[in-house]
């Protein structure tokens, strides 16, 4: 292999491997620097080699909703898997014969692999929601790469699936994240319906608000954990507020599913929803 090729491979593959081992945000560059004798210039060159790619990435798409006339929509759940919420969501989906897409955090799947396997075993799809829910708008390129690649590795390694969907935390999608997602083979899913109530609310209010947006092709953003809150101290105010909001969403979920059914709509995985589309 040429020197350029070797260095490039280190740059592309190193972030995930080294990130898993030492958790450094600039892990890819650190590996390349070590391999090149610790030279700063070589590390910089290796880092820059990850900013462009000679791989033809083709077409990857960003979906906010799916143009379809089929009576289908997609419920999506972010931030899990989490024993506090995910099992009850799975039960509600099973009772309604509904399928969904779970955008998992790598760090949460590493903590709860059996729960992740239950999601797949029950016919749902999984997607990449980064390793630890950093706001990608404030990450440098190696940091973004580590967030996506570490999650990708734990999804494939733990669940034996090849995920094809990426959802950035908060929907914040800098160009580097879009391109790295494309390198990993992902389309990106944002959403057309989400909780807009800022306060915790009640299950009834959340259900009514969400039900207004249910229509063919809708992508509905819900949660089965608390994102960054998982790394906050217990009993911190924000963590408790996030958990209270999730609880309301989980309790209201059977009613959201019932509202969809009354409108003749069924929840399917994102990939199935896209297959129903002419887009
Ligand atoms: Zn999230």
PDB file of C-alpha atoms and ligand atoms in Angstrom:
ATOM      1  CA  UNK A   1       0.000   0.000   0.000  1.00  0.00           C
ATOM      2  CA  UNK A   2       1.256   3.499  -0.763  1.00  0.00           C
ATOM      3  CA  UNK A   3       2.138   5.804   2.057  1.00  0.00           C
ATOM      4  CA  UNK A   4      -0.785   8.017   1.135  1.00  0.00           C
ATOM      5  CA  UNK A   5      -3.096   5.039   1.022  1.00  0.00           C
ATOM      6  CA  UNK A   6      -1.886   3.739   4.365  1.00  0.00           C
ATOM      7  CA  UNK A   7      -2.286   7.092   6.009  1.00  0.00           C
ATOM      8  CA  UNK A   8      -5.691   7.583   4.488  1.00  0.00           C
ATOM      9  CA  UNK A   9      -6.836   4.189   5.701  1.00  0.00           C
ATOM     10  CA  UNK A  10      -5.669   5.057   9.184  1.00  0.00           C
ATOM     11  CA  UNK A  11      -7.549   8.300   8.971  1.00  0.00           C
ATOM     12  CA  UNK A  12     -10.751   6.663   7.840  1.00  0.00           C
ATOM     13  CA  UNK A  13     -10.687   3.550   9.975  1.00  0.00           C
ATOM     14  CA  UNK A  14      -8.791   4.775  12.990  1.00  0.00           C
ATOM     15  CA  UNK A  15     -11.421   7.004  14.544  1.00  0.00           C
ATOM     16  CA  UNK A  16     -13.787   4.213  15.376  1.00  0.00           C
ATOM     17  CA  UNK A  17     -11.164   1.748  16.541  1.00  0.00           C
ATOM     18  CA  UNK A  18      -9.183   4.154  18.636  1.00  0.00           C
ATOM     19  CA  UNK A  19     -12.340   5.884  19.809  1.00  0.00           C
ATOM     20  CA  UNK A  20     -13.649   2.627  21.195  1.00  0.00           C
ATOM     21  CA  UNK A  21     -10.397   2.097  23.036  1.00  0.00           C
ATOM     22  CA  UNK A  22      -9.612   5.495  24.476  1.00  0.00           C
ATOM     23  CA  UNK A  23     -12.625   7.686  23.798  1.00  0.00           C
ATOM     24  CA  UNK A  24     -10.573  10.588  22.444  1.00  0.00           C
ATOM     25  CA  UNK A  25     -12.404  13.084  20.272  1.00  0.00           C
ATOM     26  CA  UNK A  26      -9.453  13.317  17.893  1.00  0.00           C
ATOM     27  CA  UNK A  27      -8.764   9.598  17.965  1.00  0.00           C
ATOM     28  CA  UNK A  28      -8.317   9.194  14.217  1.00  0.00           C
ATOM     29  CA  UNK A  29      -5.622  11.834  14.069  1.00  0.00           C
ATOM     30  CA  UNK A  30      -3.983  10.424  17.211  1.00  0.00           C
ATOM     31  CA  UNK A  31      -3.603   6.996  15.643  1.00  0.00           C
ATOM     32  CA  UNK A  32      -2.258   8.418  12.413  1.00  0.00           C
ATOM     33  CA  UNK A  33       0.194  10.613  14.309  1.00  0.00           C
ATOM     34  CA  UNK A  34       1.524   7.647  16.259  1.00  0.00           C
ATOM     35  CA  UNK A  35       1.900   5.581  13.109  1.00  0.00           C
ATOM     36  CA  UNK A  36       3.785   8.420  11.494  1.00  0.00           C
ATOM     37  CA  UNK A  37       6.140   8.877  14.415  1.00  0.00           C
ATOM     38  CA  UNK A  38       4.096  11.396  16.360  1.00  0.00           C
ATOM     39  CA  UNK A  39       4.782  14.192  13.911  1.00  0.00           C
ATOM     40  CA  UNK A  40       2.234  17.014  14.047  1.00  0.00           C
ATOM     41  CA  UNK A  41       2.489  17.741  10.320  1.00  0.00           C
ATOM     42  CA  UNK A  42       1.813  14.105   9.489  1.00  0.00           C
ATOM     43  CA  UNK A  43      -1.149  14.099  11.842  1.00  0.00           C
ATOM     44  CA  UNK A  44      -2.510  17.183  10.143  1.00  0.00           C
ATOM     45  CA  UNK A  45      -2.034  15.599   6.739  1.00  0.00           C
ATOM     46  CA  UNK A  46      -3.840  12.483   7.871  1.00  0.00           C
ATOM     47  CA  UNK A  47      -6.660  14.588   9.248  1.00  0.00           C
ATOM     48  CA  UNK A  48      -6.993  16.518   6.012  1.00  0.00           C
ATOM     49  CA  UNK A  49      -7.078  13.239   4.115  1.00  0.00           C
ATOM     50  CA  UNK A  50     -10.368  12.530   5.839  1.00  0.00           C
ATOM     51  CA  UNK A  51     -11.857  15.832   4.641  1.00  0.00           C
ATOM     52  CA  UNK A  52     -12.126  14.643   1.101  1.00  0.00           C
ATOM     53  CA  UNK A  53     -12.802  11.247  -0.296  1.00  0.00           C
ATOM     54  CA  UNK A  54     -11.970   9.609  -3.583  1.00  0.00           C
ATOM     55  CA  UNK A  55     -14.810   7.170  -3.069  1.00  0.00           C
ATOM     56  CA  UNK A  56     -17.788   7.953  -5.280  1.00  0.00           C
ATOM     57  CA  UNK A  57     -20.549   8.540  -2.768  1.00  0.00           C
ATOM     58  CA  UNK A  58     -23.344   8.688  -5.319  1.00  0.00           C
ATOM     59  CA  UNK A  59     -26.724   9.879  -4.130  1.00  0.00           C
ATOM     60  CA  UNK A  60     -27.763   9.924  -0.474  1.00  0.00           C
ATOM     61  CA  UNK A  61     -30.912  11.585   0.655  1.00  0.00           C
ATOM     62  CA  UNK A  62     -32.297  13.592   3.548  1.00  0.00           C
ATOM     63  CA  UNK A  63     -35.909  12.762   4.366  1.00  0.00           C
ATOM     64  CA  UNK A  64     -38.203  15.014   6.393  1.00  0.00           C
ATOM     65  CA  UNK A  65     -41.265  13.081   5.270  1.00  0.00           C
ATOM     66  CA  UNK A  66     -41.919  10.539   2.547  1.00  0.00           C
ATOM     67  CA  UNK A  67     -44.104  11.376  -0.437  1.00  0.00           C
ATOM     68  CA  UNK A  68     -46.494   8.458  -0.579  1.00  0.00           C
ATOM     69  CA  UNK A  69     -50.171   7.842  -1.113  1.00  0.00           C
ATOM     70  CA  UNK A  70     -50.036   4.594   0.850  1.00  0.00           C
ATOM     71  CA  UNK A  71     -51.802   4.708   4.239  1.00  0.00           C
ATOM     72  CA  UNK A  72     -48.501   4.453   6.051  1.00  0.00           C
ATOM     73  CA  UNK A  73     -46.321   6.565   8.323  1.00  0.00           C
ATOM     74  CA  UNK A  74     -43.252   5.948  10.472  1.00  0.00           C
ATOM     75  CA  UNK A  75     -42.956   6.343  14.193  1.00  0.00           C
ATOM     76  CA  UNK A  76     -39.324   6.805  15.187  1.00  0.00           C
ATOM     77  CA  UNK A  77     -37.770   6.628  18.656  1.00  0.00           C
ATOM     78  CA  UNK A  78     -34.482   8.317  19.524  1.00  0.00           C
ATOM     79  CA  UNK A  79     -31.835   7.966  22.242  1.00  0.00           C
ATOM     80  CA  UNK A  80     -32.315   4.380  23.511  1.00  0.00           C
ATOM     81  CA  UNK A  81     -32.275   1.572  24.164  1.00  0.00           C
ATOM     82  CA  UNK A  82     -33.267   2.340  27.748  1.00  0.00           C
ATOM     83  CA  UNK A  83     -34.862  -0.107  30.206  1.00  0.00           C
ATOM     84  CA  UNK A  84     -36.974   2.720  31.655  1.00  0.00           C
ATOM     85  CA  UNK A  85     -38.837   3.328  28.397  1.00  0.00           C
ATOM     86  CA  UNK A  86     -38.007   0.965  25.531  1.00  0.00           C
ATOM     87  CA  UNK A  87     -39.777  -2.178  26.834  1.00  0.00           C
ATOM     88  CA  UNK A  88     -43.093  -0.372  27.284  1.00  0.00           C
ATOM     89  CA  UNK A  89     -42.791   1.160  23.827  1.00  0.00           C
ATOM     90  CA  UNK A  90     -42.122  -2.259  22.316  1.00  0.00           C
ATOM     91  CA  UNK A  91     -45.172  -3.650  24.109  1.00  0.00           C
ATOM     92  CA  UNK A  92     -47.384  -0.837  22.792  1.00  0.00           C
ATOM     93  CA  UNK A  93     -46.092  -1.301  19.238  1.00  0.00           C
ATOM     94  CA  UNK A  94     -46.675  -5.049  19.409  1.00  0.00           C
ATOM     95  CA  UNK A  95     -50.224  -4.555  20.723  1.00  0.00           C
ATOM     96  CA  UNK A  96     -50.957  -2.276  17.755  1.00  0.00           C
ATOM     97  CA  UNK A  97     -49.159  -4.499  15.229  1.00  0.00           C
ATOM     98  CA  UNK A  98     -46.995  -1.485  14.402  1.00  0.00           C
ATOM     99  CA  UNK A  99     -43.362  -1.270  13.340  1.00  0.00           C
ATOM    100  CA  UNK A 100     -40.983   1.588  14.015  1.00  0.00           C
ATOM    101  CA  UNK A 101     -37.412   2.748  13.589  1.00  0.00           C
ATOM    102  CA  UNK A 102     -35.223   3.135  16.670  1.00  0.00           C
ATOM    103  CA  UNK A 103     -32.352   5.612  16.380  1.00  0.00           C
ATOM    104  CA  UNK A 104     -30.011   4.245  18.984  1.00  0.00           C
ATOM    105  CA  UNK A 105     -27.125   5.887  20.787  1.00  0.00           C
ATOM    106  CA  UNK A 106     -24.054   3.661  20.647  1.00  0.00           C
ATOM    107  CA  UNK A 107     -23.285   4.226  24.320  1.00  0.00           C
ATOM    108  CA  UNK A 108     -26.808   3.146  25.285  1.00  0.00           C
ATOM    109  CA  UNK A 109     -26.719   0.050  23.094  1.00  0.00           C
ATOM    110  CA  UNK A 110     -23.391  -0.908  24.646  1.00  0.00           C
ATOM    111  CA  UNK A 111     -25.042  -0.683  28.089  1.00  0.00           C
ATOM    112  CA  UNK A 112     -28.211  -2.552  27.068  1.00  0.00           C
ATOM    113  CA  UNK A 113     -27.380  -4.970  24.236  1.00  0.00           C
ATOM    114  CA  UNK A 114     -30.177  -7.441  25.049  1.00  0.00           C
ATOM    115  CA  UNK A 115     -32.744  -4.666  24.790  1.00  0.00           C
ATOM    116  CA  UNK A 116     -31.291  -3.663  21.439  1.00  0.00           C
ATOM    117  CA  UNK A 117     -31.620  -7.251  20.243  1.00  0.00           C
ATOM    118  CA  UNK A 118     -35.239  -7.329  21.384  1.00  0.00           C
ATOM    119  CA  UNK A 119     -35.943  -4.284  19.192  1.00  0.00           C
ATOM    120  CA  UNK A 120     -34.570  -6.091  16.129  1.00  0.00           C
ATOM    121  CA  UNK A 121     -36.172  -9.437  17.027  1.00  0.00           C
ATOM    122  CA  UNK A 122     -39.600  -7.772  17.133  1.00  0.00           C
ATOM    123  CA  UNK A 123     -39.297  -6.570  13.546  1.00  0.00           C
ATOM    124  CA  UNK A 124     -38.232  -2.973  14.033  1.00  0.00           C
ATOM    125  CA  UNK A 125     -35.478  -1.139  12.213  1.00  0.00           C
ATOM    126  CA  UNK A 126     -32.500   0.499  13.875  1.00  0.00           C
ATOM    127  CA  UNK A 127     -30.574   3.609  12.909  1.00  0.00           C
ATOM    128  CA  UNK A 128     -27.519   5.588  14.030  1.00  0.00           C
ATOM    129  CA  UNK A 129     -28.085   8.437  16.515  1.00  0.00           C
ATOM    130  CA  UNK A 130     -24.358   8.934  17.271  1.00  0.00           C
ATOM    131  CA  UNK A 131     -22.300   7.538  20.096  1.00  0.00           C
ATOM    132  CA  UNK A 132     -23.121   9.989  22.894  1.00  0.00           C
ATOM    133  CA  UNK A 133     -25.510  12.623  21.535  1.00  0.00           C
ATOM    134  CA  UNK A 134     -23.070  15.482  21.099  1.00  0.00           C
ATOM    135  CA  UNK A 135     -24.444  18.457  19.192  1.00  0.00           C
ATOM    136  CA  UNK A 136     -22.604  17.902  15.903  1.00  0.00           C
ATOM    137  CA  UNK A 137     -22.816  21.605  15.043  1.00  0.00           C
ATOM    138  CA  UNK A 138     -20.143  22.188  17.701  1.00  0.00           C
ATOM    139  CA  UNK A 139     -17.886  19.213  16.882  1.00  0.00           C
ATOM    140  CA  UNK A 140     -14.826  19.239  14.644  1.00  0.00           C
ATOM    141  CA  UNK A 141     -14.619  16.723  11.814  1.00  0.00           C
ATOM    142  CA  UNK A 142     -12.740  13.998  13.738  1.00  0.00           C
ATOM    143  CA  UNK A 143     -15.225  14.369  16.550  1.00  0.00           C
ATOM    144  CA  UNK A 144     -18.169  13.973  14.175  1.00  0.00           C
ATOM    145  CA  UNK A 145     -16.525  10.957  12.572  1.00  0.00           C
ATOM    146  CA  UNK A 146     -15.983   9.331  15.934  1.00  0.00           C
ATOM    147  CA  UNK A 147     -19.603   9.939  16.932  1.00  0.00           C
ATOM    148  CA  UNK A 148     -20.942   8.239  13.806  1.00  0.00           C
ATOM    149  CA  UNK A 149     -18.376   5.452  13.450  1.00  0.00           C
ATOM    150  CA  UNK A 150     -18.443   4.303  17.085  1.00  0.00           C
ATOM    151  CA  UNK A 151     -22.217   4.039  16.934  1.00  0.00           C
ATOM    152  CA  UNK A 152     -22.038   2.253  13.570  1.00  0.00           C
ATOM    153  CA  UNK A 153     -19.606  -0.312  14.983  1.00  0.00           C
ATOM    154  CA  UNK A 154     -21.718  -1.146  18.013  1.00  0.00           C
ATOM    155  CA  UNK A 155     -24.889  -1.365  15.898  1.00  0.00           C
ATOM    156  CA  UNK A 156     -23.318  -3.785  13.453  1.00  0.00           C
ATOM    157  CA  UNK A 157     -21.303  -5.686  16.051  1.00  0.00           C
ATOM    158  CA  UNK A 158     -24.048  -6.090  18.640  1.00  0.00           C
ATOM    159  CA  UNK A 159     -27.098  -6.465  16.455  1.00  0.00           C
ATOM    160  CA  UNK A 160     -25.671  -8.051  13.304  1.00  0.00           C
ATOM    161  CA  UNK A 161     -27.522  -5.593  11.095  1.00  0.00           C
ATOM    162  CA  UNK A 162     -26.335  -3.075   8.521  1.00  0.00           C
ATOM    163  CA  UNK A 163     -28.081   0.154   9.463  1.00  0.00           C
ATOM    164  CA  UNK A 164     -28.962   2.493   6.609  1.00  0.00           C
ATOM    165  CA  UNK A 165     -30.419   5.450   8.504  1.00  0.00           C
ATOM    166  CA  UNK A 166     -28.803   8.312  10.386  1.00  0.00           C
ATOM    167  CA  UNK A 167     -30.507  10.891  12.567  1.00  0.00           C
ATOM    168  CA  UNK A 168     -28.346  13.693  13.954  1.00  0.00           C
ATOM    169  CA  UNK A 169     -29.084  14.771  17.545  1.00  0.00           C
ATOM    170  CA  UNK A 170     -31.416  17.800  17.558  1.00  0.00           C
ATOM    171  CA  UNK A 171     -31.603  17.528  13.765  1.00  0.00           C
ATOM    172  CA  UNK A 172     -28.347  19.525  13.578  1.00  0.00           C
ATOM    173  CA  UNK A 173     -26.683  18.434  10.343  1.00  0.00           C
ATOM    174  CA  UNK A 174     -23.352  20.090   9.464  1.00  0.00           C
ATOM    175  CA  UNK A 175     -21.895  19.193   6.074  1.00  0.00           C
ATOM    176  CA  UNK A 176     -19.222  16.917   7.539  1.00  0.00           C
ATOM    177  CA  UNK A 177     -21.889  14.832   9.270  1.00  0.00           C
ATOM    178  CA  UNK A 178     -23.879  14.546   6.051  1.00  0.00           C
ATOM    179  CA  UNK A 179     -20.824  13.347   4.132  1.00  0.00           C
ATOM    180  CA  UNK A 180     -19.607  10.909   6.794  1.00  0.00           C
ATOM    181  CA  UNK A 181     -23.131   9.511   6.984  1.00  0.00           C
ATOM    182  CA  UNK A 182     -22.998   9.035   3.221  1.00  0.00           C
ATOM    183  CA  UNK A 183     -19.645   7.257   3.511  1.00  0.00           C
ATOM    184  CA  UNK A 184     -21.251   4.841   5.965  1.00  0.00           C
ATOM    185  CA  UNK A 185     -24.083   4.197   3.527  1.00  0.00           C
ATOM    186  CA  UNK A 186     -26.775   6.155   5.349  1.00  0.00           C
ATOM    187  CA  UNK A 187     -29.658   8.240   4.230  1.00  0.00           C
ATOM    188  CA  UNK A 188     -30.537  10.866   6.826  1.00  0.00           C
ATOM    189  CA  UNK A 189     -33.940  11.076   8.479  1.00  0.00           C
ATOM    190  CA  UNK A 190     -35.194  14.225  10.150  1.00  0.00           C
ATOM    191  CA  UNK A 191     -38.947  14.358  10.883  1.00  0.00           C
ATOM    192  CA  UNK A 192     -42.215  16.031   9.961  1.00  0.00           C
ATOM    193  CA  UNK A 193     -43.978  15.618  13.317  1.00  0.00           C
ATOM    194  CA  UNK A 194     -42.499  16.088  16.769  1.00  0.00           C
ATOM    195  CA  UNK A 195     -43.446  17.234  20.228  1.00  0.00           C
ATOM    196  CA  UNK A 196     -43.786  21.018  20.052  1.00  0.00           C
ATOM    197  CA  UNK A 197     -45.025  21.500  23.610  1.00  0.00           C
ATOM    198  CA  UNK A 198     -42.130  22.961  25.613  1.00  0.00           C
ATOM    199  CA  UNK A 199     -43.492  22.035  29.017  1.00  0.00           C
ATOM    200  CA  UNK A 200     -43.801  18.447  30.242  1.00  0.00           C
ATOM    201  CA  UNK A 201     -47.516  18.387  29.448  1.00  0.00           C
ATOM    202  CA  UNK A 202     -49.885  15.474  29.847  1.00  0.00           C
ATOM    203  CA  UNK A 203     -50.255  12.302  27.771  1.00  0.00           C
ATOM    204  CA  UNK A 204     -53.580  13.612  26.463  1.00  0.00           C
ATOM    205  CA  UNK A 205     -52.150  16.952  25.341  1.00  0.00           C
ATOM    206  CA  UNK A 206     -49.131  15.336  23.702  1.00  0.00           C
ATOM    207  CA  UNK A 207     -51.348  12.824  21.941  1.00  0.00           C
ATOM    208  CA  UNK A 208     -53.653  15.549  20.621  1.00  0.00           C
ATOM    209  CA  UNK A 209     -50.719  17.614  19.373  1.00  0.00           C
ATOM    210  CA  UNK A 210     -49.024  14.696  17.641  1.00  0.00           C
ATOM    211  CA  UNK A 211     -52.280  13.384  16.168  1.00  0.00           C
ATOM    212  CA  UNK A 212     -52.785  16.661  14.267  1.00  0.00           C
ATOM    213  CA  UNK A 213     -49.723  15.863  12.148  1.00  0.00           C
ATOM    214  CA  UNK A 214     -50.489  12.233  11.363  1.00  0.00           C
ATOM    215  CA  UNK A 215     -50.834  11.817   7.602  1.00  0.00           C
ATOM    216  CA  UNK A 216     -49.515   9.469   4.921  1.00  0.00           C
ATOM    217  CA  UNK A 217     -45.722   9.635   4.759  1.00  0.00           C
ATOM    218  CA  UNK A 218     -45.275  11.400   8.104  1.00  0.00           C
ATOM    219  CA  UNK A 219     -42.068  10.766  10.020  1.00  0.00           C
ATOM    220  CA  UNK A 220     -42.893  11.133  13.700  1.00  0.00           C
ATOM    221  CA  UNK A 221     -40.089  11.922  16.136  1.00  0.00           C
ATOM    222  CA  UNK A 222     -40.495  10.343  19.580  1.00  0.00           C
ATOM    223  CA  UNK A 223     -38.015   9.168  22.210  1.00  0.00           C
ATOM    224  CA  UNK A 224     -37.238   6.089  24.264  1.00  0.00           C
ATOM    225  CA  UNK A 225     -34.532   7.706  26.380  1.00  0.00           C
ATOM    226  CA  UNK A 226     -33.159  11.093  27.397  1.00  0.00           C
ATOM    227  CA  UNK A 227     -30.196  11.763  25.080  1.00  0.00           C
ATOM    228  CA  UNK A 228     -27.452  13.766  26.762  1.00  0.00           C
ATOM    229  CA  UNK A 229     -29.357  13.444  29.998  1.00  0.00           C
ATOM    230  CA  UNK A 230     -27.965   9.927  30.321  1.00  0.00           C
ATOM    231  CA  UNK A 231     -24.563  11.441  31.063  1.00  0.00           C
ATOM    232  CA  UNK A 232     -25.818  13.951  33.620  1.00  0.00           C
ATOM    233  CA  UNK A 233     -25.849  13.403  37.354  1.00  0.00           C
ATOM    234  CA  UNK A 234     -29.011  11.772  38.722  1.00  0.00           C
ATOM    235  CA  UNK A 235     -31.509  14.266  40.093  1.00  0.00           C
ATOM    236  CA  UNK A 236     -30.165  17.114  37.989  1.00  0.00           C
ATOM    237  CA  UNK A 237     -33.012  19.377  36.955  1.00  0.00           C
ATOM    238  CA  UNK A 238     -32.654  18.930  33.198  1.00  0.00           C
ATOM    239  CA  UNK A 239     -32.311  15.164  33.469  1.00  0.00           C
ATOM    240  CA  UNK A 240     -35.487  14.946  35.533  1.00  0.00           C
ATOM    241  CA  UNK A 241     -37.364  17.208  33.123  1.00  0.00           C
ATOM    242  CA  UNK A 242     -36.307  15.144  30.112  1.00  0.00           C
ATOM    243  CA  UNK A 243     -37.326  11.945  31.871  1.00  0.00           C
ATOM    244  CA  UNK A 244     -40.722  13.449  32.727  1.00  0.00           C
ATOM    245  CA  UNK A 245     -41.265  14.432  29.089  1.00  0.00           C
ATOM    246  CA  UNK A 246     -40.358  10.931  27.903  1.00  0.00           C
ATOM    247  CA  UNK A 247     -42.698   9.395  30.438  1.00  0.00           C
ATOM    248  CA  UNK A 248     -45.563  11.461  29.063  1.00  0.00           C
ATOM    249  CA  UNK A 249     -44.743  10.369  25.500  1.00  0.00           C
ATOM    250  CA  UNK A 250     -44.574   6.695  26.492  1.00  0.00           C
ATOM    251  CA  UNK A 251     -47.847   6.772  28.415  1.00  0.00           C
ATOM    252  CA  UNK A 252     -49.524   8.523  25.477  1.00  0.00           C
ATOM    253  CA  UNK A 253     -48.146   6.185  22.816  1.00  0.00           C
ATOM    254  CA  UNK A 254     -51.072   3.722  22.727  1.00  0.00           C
ATOM    255  CA  UNK A 255     -53.406   6.661  22.103  1.00  0.00           C
ATOM    256  CA  UNK A 256     -51.149   8.002  19.326  1.00  0.00           C
ATOM    257  CA  UNK A 257     -51.251   4.572  17.696  1.00  0.00           C
ATOM    258  CA  UNK A 258     -55.032   4.455  18.115  1.00  0.00           C
ATOM    259  CA  UNK A 259     -55.365   7.932  16.557  1.00  0.00           C
ATOM    260  CA  UNK A 260     -53.307   6.765  13.589  1.00  0.00           C
ATOM    261  CA  UNK A 261     -55.492   3.673  13.217  1.00  0.00           C
ATOM    262  CA  UNK A 262     -58.669   5.806  13.270  1.00  0.00           C
ATOM    263  CA  UNK A 263     -57.198   7.725  10.338  1.00  0.00           C
ATOM    264  CA  UNK A 264     -56.515   4.448   8.553  1.00  0.00           C
ATOM    265  CA  UNK A 265     -52.769   4.821   9.046  1.00  0.00           C
ATOM    266  CA  UNK A 266     -50.294   2.145  10.093  1.00  0.00           C
ATOM    267  CA  UNK A 267     -46.740   2.676  11.332  1.00  0.00           C
ATOM    268  CA  UNK A 268     -44.007   0.853   9.428  1.00  0.00           C
ATOM    269  CA  UNK A 269     -40.212   1.102   9.410  1.00  0.00           C
ATOM    270  CA  UNK A 270     -38.649   3.999   7.549  1.00  0.00           C
ATOM    271  CA  UNK A 271     -37.281   1.643   4.905  1.00  0.00           C
ATOM    272  CA  UNK A 272     -40.731   0.190   4.300  1.00  0.00           C
ATOM    273  CA  UNK A 273     -42.236   3.676   4.142  1.00  0.00           C
ATOM    274  CA  UNK A 274     -39.679   4.674   1.523  1.00  0.00           C
ATOM    275  CA  UNK A 275     -40.418   1.527  -0.478  1.00  0.00           C
ATOM    276  CA  UNK A 276     -44.042   2.636  -0.671  1.00  0.00           C
ATOM    277  CA  UNK A 277     -42.962   5.923  -2.287  1.00  0.00           C
ATOM    278  CA  UNK A 278     -42.246   6.864  -5.863  1.00  0.00           C
ATOM    279  CA  UNK A 279     -39.538   9.296  -4.668  1.00  0.00           C
TER     280      UNK A 279
HETATM  281 ZN1  LIG B   1     -31.703  12.407  20.463  1.00  0.00          ZN
END
